[in-house]
mmCIF file of C-alpha atoms in Angstrom:
data_model
loop_
_atom_site.group_PDB
_atom_site.id
_atom_site.type_symbol
_atom_site.label_atom_id
_atom_site.label_comp_id
_atom_site.label_asym_id
_atom_site.label_seq_id
_atom_site.Cartn_x
_atom_site.Cartn_y
_atom_site.Cartn_z
ATOM 1 C CA MET A 1 -2.526 83.132 -43.427
ATOM 2 C CA ALA A 2 -1.023 82.138 -40.284
ATOM 3 C CA SER A 3 -2.349 84.208 -37.248
ATOM 4 C CA VAL A 4 0.457 86.412 -35.252
ATOM 5 C CA PRO A 5 0.318 84.580 -32.056
ATOM 6 C CA THR A 6 -0.650 87.075 -29.220
ATOM 7 C CA GLU A 7 2.109 86.112 -26.748
ATOM 8 C CA ILE A 8 5.924 86.107 -27.469
ATOM 9 C CA ALA A 9 6.494 81.906 -26.407
ATOM 10 C CA VAL A 10 9.267 81.297 -23.649
ATOM 11 C CA LEU A 11 11.901 79.972 -24.550
ATOM 12 C CA GLY A 12 12.692 76.187 -23.249
ATOM 13 C CA GLY A 13 9.195 75.785 -22.565
ATOM 14 C CA PRO A 14 5.907 75.611 -23.569
ATOM 15 C CA PRO A 15 3.807 79.259 -23.708
ATOM 16 C CA PRO A 16 2.068 80.100 -20.774
ATOM 17 C CA GLU A 17 -1.330 79.508 -21.920
ATOM 18 C CA ARG A 18 -0.054 76.050 -22.594
ATOM 19 C CA ARG A 19 1.510 75.865 -19.339
ATOM 20 C CA ASP A 20 -1.385 76.883 -17.379
ATOM 21 C CA ALA A 21 -3.570 74.186 -19.415
ATOM 22 C CA ALA A 22 -0.905 71.350 -18.996
ATOM 23 C CA ARG A 23 -0.940 72.074 -15.018
ATOM 24 C CA ASN A 24 -4.764 71.980 -14.871
ATOM 25 C CA ARG A 25 -4.200 68.743 -16.439
ATOM 26 C CA ALA A 26 -1.895 67.180 -14.242
ATOM 27 C CA ARG A 27 -3.859 68.704 -11.572
ATOM 28 C CA LEU A 28 -6.796 67.251 -12.224
ATOM 29 C CA LEU A 29 -5.688 63.582 -13.118
ATOM 30 C CA ASP A 30 -3.282 64.362 -9.312
ATOM 31 C CA ALA A 31 -6.950 64.206 -7.974
ATOM 32 C CA ALA A 32 -8.382 61.338 -10.114
ATOM 33 C CA LEU A 33 -5.588 59.363 -9.061
ATOM 34 C CA ARG A 34 -5.674 60.056 -5.610
ATOM 35 C CA LEU A 35 -9.115 58.504 -5.611
ATOM 36 C CA VAL A 36 -8.285 55.316 -7.248
ATOM 37 C CA ASP A 37 -5.779 54.789 -4.540
ATOM 38 C CA GLU A 38 -8.063 55.667 -1.730
ATOM 39 C CA ARG A 39 -10.833 54.342 -3.244
ATOM 40 C CA GLY A 40 -10.165 51.551 -5.946
ATOM 41 C CA ALA A 41 -11.081 52.227 -9.608
ATOM 42 C CA ASP A 42 -14.356 50.794 -9.681
ATOM 43 C CA GLN A 43 -15.764 53.369 -7.094
ATOM 44 C CA VAL A 44 -14.395 56.041 -8.765
ATOM 45 C CA THR A 45 -17.256 58.044 -11.073
ATOM 46 C CA MET A 46 -16.945 60.886 -12.845
ATOM 47 C CA ASP A 47 -19.182 62.839 -10.450
ATOM 48 C CA SER A 48 -16.924 62.178 -8.139
ATOM 49 C CA VAL A 49 -13.376 63.252 -10.285
ATOM 50 C CA ALA A 50 -15.682 66.295 -11.353
ATOM 51 C CA ALA A 51 -16.311 67.090 -7.600
ATOM 52 C CA ALA A 52 -12.816 66.240 -6.352
ATOM 53 C CA ALA A 53 -10.605 68.520 -9.100
ATOM 54 C CA CYS A 54 -13.302 71.065 -9.285
ATOM 55 C CA VAL A 55 -14.161 71.378 -12.931
ATOM 56 C CA GLY A 56 -17.320 70.246 -14.335
ATOM 57 C CA LYS A 57 -18.706 66.869 -15.593
ATOM 58 C CA GLY A 58 -19.336 67.773 -18.495
ATOM 59 C CA THR A 59 -15.742 69.358 -18.659
ATOM 60 C CA LEU A 60 -14.478 65.920 -17.895
ATOM 61 C CA PHE A 61 -16.490 64.025 -20.634
ATOM 62 C CA ARG A 62 -15.553 66.587 -23.349
ATOM 63 C CA ARG A 63 -11.780 66.209 -22.416
ATOM 64 C CA TYR A 64 -12.102 62.495 -22.433
ATOM 65 C CA GLY A 65 -14.681 61.117 -24.172
ATOM 66 C CA SER A 66 -15.729 58.172 -21.841
ATOM 67 C CA ARG A 67 -14.734 57.102 -18.051
ATOM 68 C CA ALA A 68 -12.510 54.690 -19.530
ATOM 69 C CA GLY A 69 -10.702 57.352 -21.450
ATOM 70 C CA LEU A 70 -9.769 59.155 -18.330
ATOM 71 C CA MET A 71 -9.025 56.293 -16.753
ATOM 72 C CA LEU A 72 -6.992 55.958 -19.435
ATOM 73 C CA ALA A 73 -5.603 59.533 -18.842
ATOM 74 C CA VAL A 74 -4.919 58.637 -15.342
ATOM 75 C CA LEU A 75 -3.222 55.740 -16.013
ATOM 76 C CA ASP A 76 -0.727 57.383 -18.177
ATOM 77 C CA HIS A 77 -0.249 59.681 -15.580
ATOM 78 C CA SER A 78 0.872 57.724 -12.845
ATOM 79 C CA GLU A 79 3.103 56.063 -15.665
ATOM 80 C CA ALA A 80 4.627 58.666 -16.360
ATOM 81 C CA ALA A 81 5.853 59.655 -13.154
ATOM 82 C CA TRP A 82 7.063 56.141 -12.330
ATOM 83 C CA GLN A 83 8.969 56.252 -15.817
ATOM 84 C CA ALA A 84 10.634 59.439 -14.704
ATOM 85 C CA GLU A 85 11.793 57.193 -11.753
ATOM 86 C CA VAL A 86 13.310 54.886 -13.457
ATOM 87 C CA ILE A 87 15.062 56.979 -15.984
ATOM 88 C CA GLY A 88 16.138 59.421 -13.519
ATOM 89 C CA GLY A 89 14.829 58.686 -9.942
ATOM 90 C CA PRO A 90 17.472 57.577 -7.015
ATOM 91 C CA PRO A 91 19.145 54.015 -7.510
ATOM 92 C CA PRO A 92 18.990 50.919 -7.579
ATOM 93 C CA LEU A 93 15.451 51.779 -9.426
ATOM 94 C CA GLY A 94 16.958 54.822 -11.458
ATOM 95 C CA PRO A 95 20.340 54.630 -12.989
ATOM 96 C CA GLY A 96 24.199 54.467 -10.751
ATOM 97 C CA ALA A 97 23.702 50.969 -9.524
ATOM 98 C CA PRO A 98 25.073 47.844 -11.198
ATOM 99 C CA PRO A 99 22.768 46.237 -13.973
ATOM 100 C CA MET A 100 21.381 43.424 -12.307
ATOM 101 C CA GLU A 101 20.511 45.420 -8.951
ATOM 102 C CA ARG A 102 18.719 47.693 -11.690
ATOM 103 C CA LEU A 103 16.498 45.085 -13.586
ATOM 104 C CA LEU A 104 15.740 43.045 -9.935
ATOM 105 C CA ALA A 105 14.599 46.442 -8.715
ATOM 106 C CA PHE A 106 12.595 47.480 -11.716
ATOM 107 C CA GLY A 107 10.770 43.985 -11.069
ATOM 108 C CA ARG A 108 10.173 44.640 -7.735
ATOM 109 C CA SER A 109 8.645 48.313 -8.753
ATOM 110 C CA ARG A 110 6.575 46.542 -11.754
ATOM 111 C CA LEU A 111 5.018 44.257 -9.781
ATOM 112 C CA GLU A 112 4.358 46.418 -7.004
ATOM 113 C CA THR A 113 2.610 49.334 -9.285
ATOM 114 C CA SER A 114 0.844 46.552 -11.368
ATOM 115 C CA LEU A 115 -0.709 45.056 -8.100
ATOM 116 C CA ARG A 116 -1.892 48.893 -7.125
ATOM 117 C CA HIS A 117 -3.250 49.749 -10.352
ATOM 118 C CA ALA A 118 -4.727 46.163 -11.395
ATOM 119 C CA ASP A 119 -7.935 47.674 -11.366
ATOM 120 C CA LEU A 120 -7.051 51.068 -12.934
ATOM 121 C CA ILE A 121 -5.864 48.797 -15.759
ATOM 122 C CA ALA A 122 -8.643 46.964 -16.537
ATOM 123 C CA ALA A 123 -10.889 50.113 -16.228
ATOM 124 C CA ALA A 124 -8.565 51.714 -18.448
ATOM 125 C CA SER A 125 -8.098 49.523 -21.000
ATOM 126 C CA GLY A 126 -10.632 46.224 -21.121
ATOM 127 C CA GLU A 127 -8.599 43.470 -22.766
ATOM 128 C CA HIS A 128 -5.840 44.997 -24.281
ATOM 129 C CA GLY A 129 -3.539 45.583 -20.601
ATOM 130 C CA ARG A 130 -1.257 48.767 -20.388
ATOM 131 C CA SER A 131 -1.196 50.759 -23.611
ATOM 132 C CA HIS A 132 1.357 50.104 -26.146
ATOM 133 C CA ALA A 133 3.689 53.352 -25.262
ATOM 134 C CA ALA A 134 3.588 52.142 -21.724
ATOM 135 C CA ALA A 135 4.393 48.685 -22.450
ATOM 136 C CA ALA A 136 7.190 49.829 -25.291
ATOM 137 C CA PHE A 137 8.874 51.789 -22.411
ATOM 138 C CA THR A 138 9.292 48.396 -20.362
ATOM 139 C CA VAL A 139 10.803 46.643 -23.003
ATOM 140 C CA LEU A 140 13.107 49.165 -24.246
ATOM 141 C CA HIS A 141 14.237 49.181 -20.615
ATOM 142 C CA VAL A 142 15.036 45.748 -19.683
ATOM 143 C CA ARG A 143 16.382 45.265 -23.163
ATOM 144 C CA HIS A 144 18.736 48.074 -22.480
ATOM 145 C CA LEU A 145 19.327 46.469 -18.943
ATOM 146 C CA LEU A 146 20.077 42.896 -20.596
ATOM 147 C CA ALA A 147 22.643 43.868 -22.932
ATOM 148 C CA GLU A 148 24.966 45.481 -20.373
ATOM 149 C CA LEU A 149 24.631 42.668 -18.647
ATOM 150 C CA GLY A 150 26.201 40.855 -21.649
ATOM 151 C CA VAL A 151 23.191 38.798 -22.787
ATOM 152 C CA ARG A 152 23.342 37.463 -25.961
ATOM 153 C CA GLY A 153 20.092 36.966 -27.969
ATOM 154 C CA ASP A 154 17.261 38.542 -29.487
ATOM 155 C CA LEU A 155 17.074 40.868 -26.576
ATOM 156 C CA PRO A 156 13.685 42.876 -27.723
ATOM 157 C CA LEU A 157 12.070 39.487 -27.346
ATOM 158 C CA LEU A 158 13.836 38.222 -24.354
ATOM 159 C CA ALA A 159 12.749 41.735 -22.647
ATOM 160 C CA THR A 160 8.992 41.068 -23.606
ATOM 161 C CA ALA A 161 9.480 37.313 -22.040
ATOM 162 C CA VAL A 162 10.774 38.631 -18.927
ATOM 163 C CA LEU A 163 8.243 41.554 -18.793
ATOM 164 C CA ALA A 164 5.298 38.973 -19.502
ATOM 165 C CA PRO A 165 5.020 37.655 -16.102
ATOM 166 C CA LEU A 166 4.653 40.929 -14.403
ATOM 167 C CA GLU A 167 1.321 41.596 -16.380
ATOM 168 C CA ALA A 168 -1.230 42.943 -13.951
ATOM 169 C CA SER A 169 -3.775 39.801 -15.186
ATOM 170 C CA ILE A 170 -1.151 37.140 -14.092
ATOM 171 C CA LEU A 171 -0.038 39.219 -10.811
ATOM 172 C CA VAL A 172 -3.733 39.592 -9.502
ATOM 173 C CA GLN A 173 -4.666 35.635 -10.264
ATOM 174 C CA GLN A 174 -1.305 35.014 -8.663
ATOM 175 C CA VAL A 175 -1.670 37.225 -5.332
ATOM 176 C CA ARG A 176 -5.405 38.023 -5.123
ATOM 177 C CA VAL A 177 -7.080 34.677 -6.636
ATOM 178 C CA ASP A 178 -4.696 31.986 -5.349
ATOM 179 C CA HIS A 179 -3.146 33.805 -2.557
ATOM 180 C CA LEU A 180 0.306 33.808 -3.107
ATOM 181 C CA SER A 181 3.029 36.190 -1.231
ATOM 182 C CA GLU A 182 4.817 39.236 -3.199
ATOM 183 C CA GLY A 183 7.467 38.173 -1.951
ATOM 184 C CA ARG A 184 7.319 34.416 -3.389
ATOM 185 C CA VAL A 185 6.122 35.886 -7.450
ATOM 186 C CA LEU A 186 8.922 38.536 -6.702
ATOM 187 C CA ALA A 187 11.892 35.516 -5.533
ATOM 188 C CA ALA A 188 10.344 33.483 -8.957
ATOM 189 C CA TRP A 189 10.622 36.388 -10.991
ATOM 190 C CA SER A 190 13.997 37.386 -9.801
ATOM 191 C CA ASP A 191 15.215 33.616 -10.680
ATOM 192 C CA LEU A 192 13.609 33.690 -14.051
ATOM 193 C CA VAL A 193 15.798 37.084 -14.915
ATOM 194 C CA ARG A 194 18.830 35.447 -12.972
ATOM 195 C CA ARG A 195 18.204 32.011 -15.280
ATOM 196 C CA VAL A 196 18.024 34.306 -18.662
ATOM 197 C CA CYS A 197 21.038 36.417 -17.966
ATOM 198 C CA ARG A 198 23.078 33.355 -16.901
ATOM 199 C CA ASP A 199 26.255 32.605 -19.502
ATOM 200 C CA PRO A 200 25.664 30.340 -21.654
ATOM 201 C CA LEU A 201 27.173 26.953 -21.574
ATOM 202 C CA MET B 1 -38.141 11.227 -2.203
ATOM 203 C CA ALA B 2 -35.879 10.512 -4.926
ATOM 204 C CA SER B 3 -37.569 9.426 -8.073
ATOM 205 C CA VAL B 4 -37.065 6.467 -9.579
ATOM 206 C CA PRO B 5 -34.727 6.391 -12.733
ATOM 207 C CA THR B 6 -37.213 5.020 -16.177
ATOM 208 C CA GLU B 7 -34.071 3.919 -17.994
ATOM 209 C CA ILE B 8 -31.809 2.016 -17.140
ATOM 210 C CA ALA B 9 -28.043 3.193 -17.767
ATOM 211 C CA VAL B 10 -25.351 1.963 -19.428
ATOM 212 C CA LEU B 11 -22.798 0.660 -17.844
ATOM 213 C CA GLY B 12 -19.414 2.736 -18.214
ATOM 214 C CA GLY B 13 -21.339 5.538 -19.825
ATOM 215 C CA PRO B 14 -23.901 8.674 -18.775
ATOM 216 C CA PRO B 15 -28.034 7.629 -19.554
ATOM 217 C CA PRO B 16 -28.304 7.255 -23.289
ATOM 218 C CA GLU B 17 -30.471 10.844 -23.172
ATOM 219 C CA ARG B 18 -27.807 12.544 -21.272
ATOM 220 C CA ARG B 19 -25.452 10.942 -23.952
ATOM 221 C CA ASP B 20 -27.430 12.723 -26.852
ATOM 222 C CA ALA B 21 -27.194 15.954 -25.620
ATOM 223 C CA ALA B 22 -23.545 15.340 -24.871
ATOM 224 C CA ARG B 23 -23.393 14.663 -28.789
ATOM 225 C CA ASN B 24 -25.720 17.503 -29.771
ATOM 226 C CA ARG B 25 -23.635 20.157 -27.134
ATOM 227 C CA ALA B 26 -20.488 18.920 -29.182
ATOM 228 C CA ARG B 27 -21.958 18.971 -32.815
ATOM 229 C CA LEU B 28 -23.271 22.615 -32.152
ATOM 230 C CA LEU B 29 -20.055 23.756 -30.414
ATOM 231 C CA ASP B 30 -18.000 22.034 -33.583
ATOM 232 C CA ALA B 31 -20.390 24.115 -36.031
ATOM 233 C CA ALA B 32 -19.511 27.179 -34.335
ATOM 234 C CA LEU B 33 -15.993 26.587 -33.972
ATOM 235 C CA ARG B 34 -16.079 25.720 -37.783
ATOM 236 C CA LEU B 35 -18.088 29.411 -38.145
ATOM 237 C CA VAL B 36 -14.997 31.230 -36.423
ATOM 238 C CA ASP B 37 -12.053 29.705 -37.849
ATOM 239 C CA GLU B 38 -14.015 30.490 -41.354
ATOM 240 C CA ARG B 39 -14.625 34.114 -40.876
ATOM 241 C CA GLY B 40 -13.412 34.820 -37.420
ATOM 242 C CA ALA B 41 -15.124 35.795 -34.225
ATOM 243 C CA ASP B 42 -15.782 39.384 -34.942
ATOM 244 C CA GLN B 43 -18.200 38.138 -38.036
ATOM 245 C CA VAL B 44 -20.154 35.239 -35.918
ATOM 246 C CA THR B 45 -23.631 36.130 -35.016
ATOM 247 C CA MET B 46 -26.226 34.200 -33.005
ATOM 248 C CA ASP B 47 -28.104 33.911 -36.189
ATOM 249 C CA SER B 48 -25.360 32.797 -38.157
ATOM 250 C CA VAL B 49 -24.841 30.021 -35.255
ATOM 251 C CA ALA B 50 -28.091 29.112 -35.074
ATOM 252 C CA ALA B 51 -28.529 28.390 -38.555
ATOM 253 C CA ALA B 52 -25.162 26.262 -38.916
ATOM 254 C CA ALA B 53 -25.878 23.913 -35.795
ATOM 255 C CA CYS B 54 -30.109 24.262 -37.256
ATOM 256 C CA VAL B 55 -31.326 25.217 -33.250
ATOM 257 C CA GLY B 56 -33.089 28.191 -32.685
ATOM 258 C CA LYS B 57 -31.686 31.329 -31.873
ATOM 259 C CA GLY B 58 -33.972 31.035 -28.414
ATOM 260 C CA THR B 59 -32.117 27.470 -27.545
ATOM 261 C CA LEU B 60 -28.740 29.230 -27.555
ATOM 262 C CA PHE B 61 -29.508 32.036 -25.730
ATOM 263 C CA ARG B 62 -30.762 29.577 -23.202
ATOM 264 C CA ARG B 63 -28.309 27.235 -23.019
ATOM 265 C CA TYR B 64 -25.269 30.245 -23.408
ATOM 266 C CA GLY B 65 -26.839 33.031 -21.559
ATOM 267 C CA SER B 66 -24.967 35.786 -24.151
ATOM 268 C CA ARG B 67 -22.470 35.526 -26.791
ATOM 269 C CA ALA B 68 -19.930 36.200 -24.785
ATOM 270 C CA GLY B 69 -21.193 32.567 -23.137
ATOM 271 C CA LEU B 70 -21.543 30.859 -26.271
ATOM 272 C CA MET B 71 -18.024 31.798 -27.167
ATOM 273 C CA LEU B 72 -16.585 30.719 -23.955
ATOM 274 C CA ALA B 73 -17.690 27.334 -24.260
ATOM 275 C CA VAL B 74 -16.634 27.280 -28.049
ATOM 276 C CA LEU B 75 -13.139 28.501 -26.963
ATOM 277 C CA ASP B 76 -13.742 25.442 -24.052
ATOM 278 C CA HIS B 77 -14.608 22.460 -26.444
ATOM 279 C CA SER B 78 -11.550 23.894 -28.376
ATOM 280 C CA GLU B 79 -9.268 23.886 -25.622
ATOM 281 C CA ALA B 80 -10.565 20.317 -24.766
ATOM 282 C CA ALA B 81 -9.106 19.033 -28.114
ATOM 283 C CA TRP B 82 -6.192 20.406 -27.762
ATOM 284 C CA GLN B 83 -5.738 19.184 -23.858
ATOM 285 C CA ALA B 84 -6.634 15.929 -25.503
ATOM 286 C CA GLU B 85 -3.452 16.185 -28.231
ATOM 287 C CA VAL B 86 -0.977 16.737 -25.504
ATOM 288 C CA ILE B 87 -2.419 14.107 -22.742
ATOM 289 C CA GLY B 88 -2.607 11.432 -25.125
ATOM 290 C CA GLY B 89 -1.539 12.666 -28.985
ATOM 291 C CA PRO B 90 1.096 11.634 -31.166
ATOM 292 C CA PRO B 91 4.791 12.656 -30.174
ATOM 293 C CA PRO B 92 6.358 15.681 -29.636
ATOM 294 C CA LEU B 93 3.218 16.917 -28.353
ATOM 295 C CA GLY B 94 2.611 14.362 -26.550
ATOM 296 C CA PRO B 95 3.879 11.311 -24.537
ATOM 297 C CA GLY B 96 6.771 9.667 -26.118
ATOM 298 C CA ALA B 97 9.379 12.459 -27.237
ATOM 299 C CA PRO B 98 12.109 13.142 -24.572
ATOM 300 C CA PRO B 99 11.054 16.294 -21.981
ATOM 301 C CA MET B 100 12.661 19.157 -23.717
ATOM 302 C CA GLU B 101 11.483 17.844 -27.618
ATOM 303 C CA ARG B 102 7.617 18.006 -25.522
ATOM 304 C CA LEU B 103 7.717 21.325 -23.931
ATOM 305 C CA LEU B 104 9.551 23.169 -27.493
ATOM 306 C CA ALA B 105 6.596 21.084 -29.660
ATOM 307 C CA PHE B 106 4.432 22.345 -26.860
ATOM 308 C CA GLY B 107 4.872 26.225 -27.360
ATOM 309 C CA ARG B 108 4.858 26.065 -31.440
ATOM 310 C CA SER B 109 1.343 24.575 -30.528
ATOM 311 C CA ARG B 110 0.249 26.646 -27.905
ATOM 312 C CA LEU B 111 2.006 29.791 -29.902
ATOM 313 C CA GLU B 112 -0.379 28.543 -32.997
ATOM 314 C CA THR B 113 -3.418 27.887 -31.382
ATOM 315 C CA SER B 114 -3.041 31.052 -29.355
ATOM 316 C CA LEU B 115 -3.018 33.273 -32.505
ATOM 317 C CA ARG B 116 -5.478 31.386 -34.213
ATOM 318 C CA HIS B 117 -7.828 31.666 -31.373
ATOM 319 C CA ALA B 118 -7.220 35.337 -30.732
ATOM 320 C CA ASP B 119 -10.460 36.858 -31.613
ATOM 321 C CA LEU B 120 -12.471 33.955 -29.750
ATOM 322 C CA ILE B 121 -10.514 34.099 -26.587
ATOM 323 C CA ALA B 122 -11.234 38.050 -26.628
ATOM 324 C CA ALA B 123 -14.526 37.759 -27.540
ATOM 325 C CA ALA B 124 -14.946 34.799 -25.078
ATOM 326 C CA SER B 125 -13.374 36.844 -21.915
ATOM 327 C CA GLY B 126 -12.832 40.161 -22.654
ATOM 328 C CA GLU B 127 -9.800 41.386 -20.105
ATOM 329 C CA HIS B 128 -9.317 38.151 -18.336
ATOM 330 C CA GLY B 129 -7.726 36.177 -21.047
ATOM 331 C CA ARG B 130 -8.980 32.695 -21.651
ATOM 332 C CA SER B 131 -10.610 30.549 -18.538
ATOM 333 C CA HIS B 132 -8.643 29.541 -15.092
ATOM 334 C CA ALA B 133 -9.109 26.020 -15.709
ATOM 335 C CA ALA B 134 -7.394 26.040 -19.277
ATOM 336 C CA ALA B 135 -4.650 28.224 -17.864
ATOM 337 C CA ALA B 136 -4.678 25.901 -15.099
ATOM 338 C CA PHE B 137 -4.068 23.250 -17.281
ATOM 339 C CA THR B 138 -1.058 24.468 -19.483
ATOM 340 C CA VAL B 139 1.118 25.134 -15.631
ATOM 341 C CA LEU B 140 0.195 21.946 -15.013
ATOM 342 C CA HIS B 141 1.437 20.383 -18.124
ATOM 343 C CA VAL B 142 4.985 22.664 -18.107
ATOM 344 C CA ARG B 143 5.941 22.262 -14.513
ATOM 345 C CA HIS B 144 5.256 18.493 -14.873
ATOM 346 C CA LEU B 145 8.245 18.452 -18.008
ATOM 347 C CA LEU B 146 10.513 21.220 -16.242
ATOM 348 C CA ALA B 147 10.465 18.721 -13.296
ATOM 349 C CA GLU B 148 10.892 15.872 -15.657
ATOM 350 C CA LEU B 149 14.100 18.321 -17.425
ATOM 351 C CA GLY B 150 15.533 18.402 -13.568
ATOM 352 C CA VAL B 151 14.728 21.937 -13.197
ATOM 353 C CA ARG B 152 14.755 23.084 -9.834
ATOM 354 C CA GLY B 153 12.968 25.989 -8.382
ATOM 355 C CA ASP B 154 9.767 27.532 -7.993
ATOM 356 C CA LEU B 155 8.477 24.953 -10.643
ATOM 357 C CA PRO B 156 4.796 26.338 -10.709
ATOM 358 C CA LEU B 157 5.650 29.877 -11.073
ATOM 359 C CA LEU B 158 8.268 29.391 -13.084
ATOM 360 C CA ALA B 159 6.165 27.369 -15.414
ATOM 361 C CA THR B 160 3.586 30.729 -15.148
ATOM 362 C CA ALA B 161 6.736 32.771 -16.215
ATOM 363 C CA VAL B 162 7.110 30.193 -19.103
ATOM 364 C CA LEU B 163 3.688 30.120 -20.395
ATOM 365 C CA ALA B 164 3.245 33.951 -20.240
ATOM 366 C CA PRO B 165 4.715 35.225 -23.358
ATOM 367 C CA LEU B 166 2.552 32.738 -25.092
ATOM 368 C CA GLU B 167 -0.615 34.672 -23.888
ATOM 369 C CA ALA B 168 -2.959 36.116 -26.827
ATOM 370 C CA SER B 169 -2.810 39.501 -26.168
ATOM 371 C CA ILE B 170 1.459 39.313 -25.939
ATOM 372 C CA LEU B 171 1.436 37.380 -29.411
ATOM 373 C CA VAL B 172 -1.115 39.273 -31.203
ATOM 374 C CA GLN B 173 0.930 42.410 -30.417
ATOM 375 C CA GLN B 174 4.116 40.863 -32.006
ATOM 376 C CA VAL B 175 2.946 38.849 -35.014
ATOM 377 C CA ARG B 176 -0.456 41.321 -36.040
ATOM 378 C CA VAL B 177 0.853 45.089 -35.043
ATOM 379 C CA ASP B 178 5.104 44.969 -34.983
ATOM 380 C CA HIS B 179 4.538 42.173 -37.958
ATOM 381 C CA LEU B 180 7.218 39.729 -36.409
ATOM 382 C CA SER B 181 7.313 36.675 -37.744
ATOM 383 C CA GLU B 182 5.501 33.643 -36.333
ATOM 384 C CA GLY B 183 9.109 31.815 -36.372
ATOM 385 C CA ARG B 184 11.078 34.713 -35.392
ATOM 386 C CA VAL B 185 8.846 34.570 -31.587
ATOM 387 C CA LEU B 186 9.140 30.606 -31.482
ATOM 388 C CA ALA B 187 12.701 31.014 -31.685
ATOM 389 C CA ALA B 188 12.624 33.605 -28.995
ATOM 390 C CA TRP B 189 10.736 31.677 -26.868
ATOM 391 C CA SER B 190 12.201 28.290 -27.059
ATOM 392 C CA ASP B 191 15.501 30.199 -26.457
ATOM 393 C CA LEU B 192 13.928 31.249 -23.029
ATOM 394 C CA VAL B 193 13.024 27.880 -22.250
ATOM 395 C CA ARG B 194 16.416 27.158 -22.867
ATOM 396 C CA ARG B 195 17.979 29.267 -20.743
ATOM 397 C CA VAL B 196 15.428 28.428 -17.775
ATOM 398 C CA CYS B 197 16.330 24.717 -18.221
ATOM 399 C CA ARG B 198 20.446 25.195 -17.882
ATOM 400 C CA ASP B 199 22.148 23.883 -15.155
ATOM 401 C CA PRO B 200 22.784 26.121 -12.471
ATOM 402 C CA LEU B 201 26.668 27.343 -12.433
#
């Protein structure tokens, strides 16, 4: 038989125990993300995260399995904050601006976060890039904006194509290896987007 | 002082000893590529390559350092054969067809080889995708075709953007995970290319 809950759940939210656990989890991931931003993902060890978050190293390994598992959780945590900006933050990244302005702001923001977190993306996910869930969100968003712009065609695949040059591996090659300016890369991406969105002849 | 060569070099080619070595090297990489095509890269061990190429396993490790090193050499060998088709093979992939036909044939061929060698690309290069030299060739070729098509803009970056959706990691997600047909993916890529190449309004 199912056990009787010992606490009454708060309406509209998880029970207090789970809410505390979620808060602790977010605090730990915030601390890890700060370390990644300060030192670069390569320099962040399980020891340093454990110390910064005031938990035991054993706890970290139990929760995340491995350093790669922790890095993936940190990346997902940061992606979730970024998605919240896209869904409900101020325009032009958030709602309220015309769709082309939103799309160009999206590209600029994605370029910045991809470069900022390139090492984290590599540490988290090896050869596979970002998680599929994170990629699916960006495709959905761009597809929605392309539809608002009146683009006709295979929109999910056009969205994937428009997003592909913003992959961290490509941007790292362009900006850190080939030393192209972020401004030039962004201008070329914006040009691509305008070409994709032009009315057909 | 430099030592006196003990053999007279053949005009227009490397000395016999080096020519033999190059031939042996190509034979070994051909054997390894056949194994990869038959079994999938994941199933190809250093033992199986050594047996197929009739060399000792120690020779393989001395020459290529590691399994990843061998896989990279196999991939480069296969890319070189593909590049030869693009540069001098029959049209429309090779020269002689109008530039848009060549570009579309290039996309189809790249999609096929990326999917055929996706496991090899992963085994060879981990998170970094294909070698930079291989990527540079494709950018140069697409940039040249865009110029022939009269496209104006930041051509090397537009070429990179057009090539990005043909990365093995993206195609594997679309075709093997999401079960989109290769025909649909290729049609969407061709649509992208036509949009990029349209005259500006």
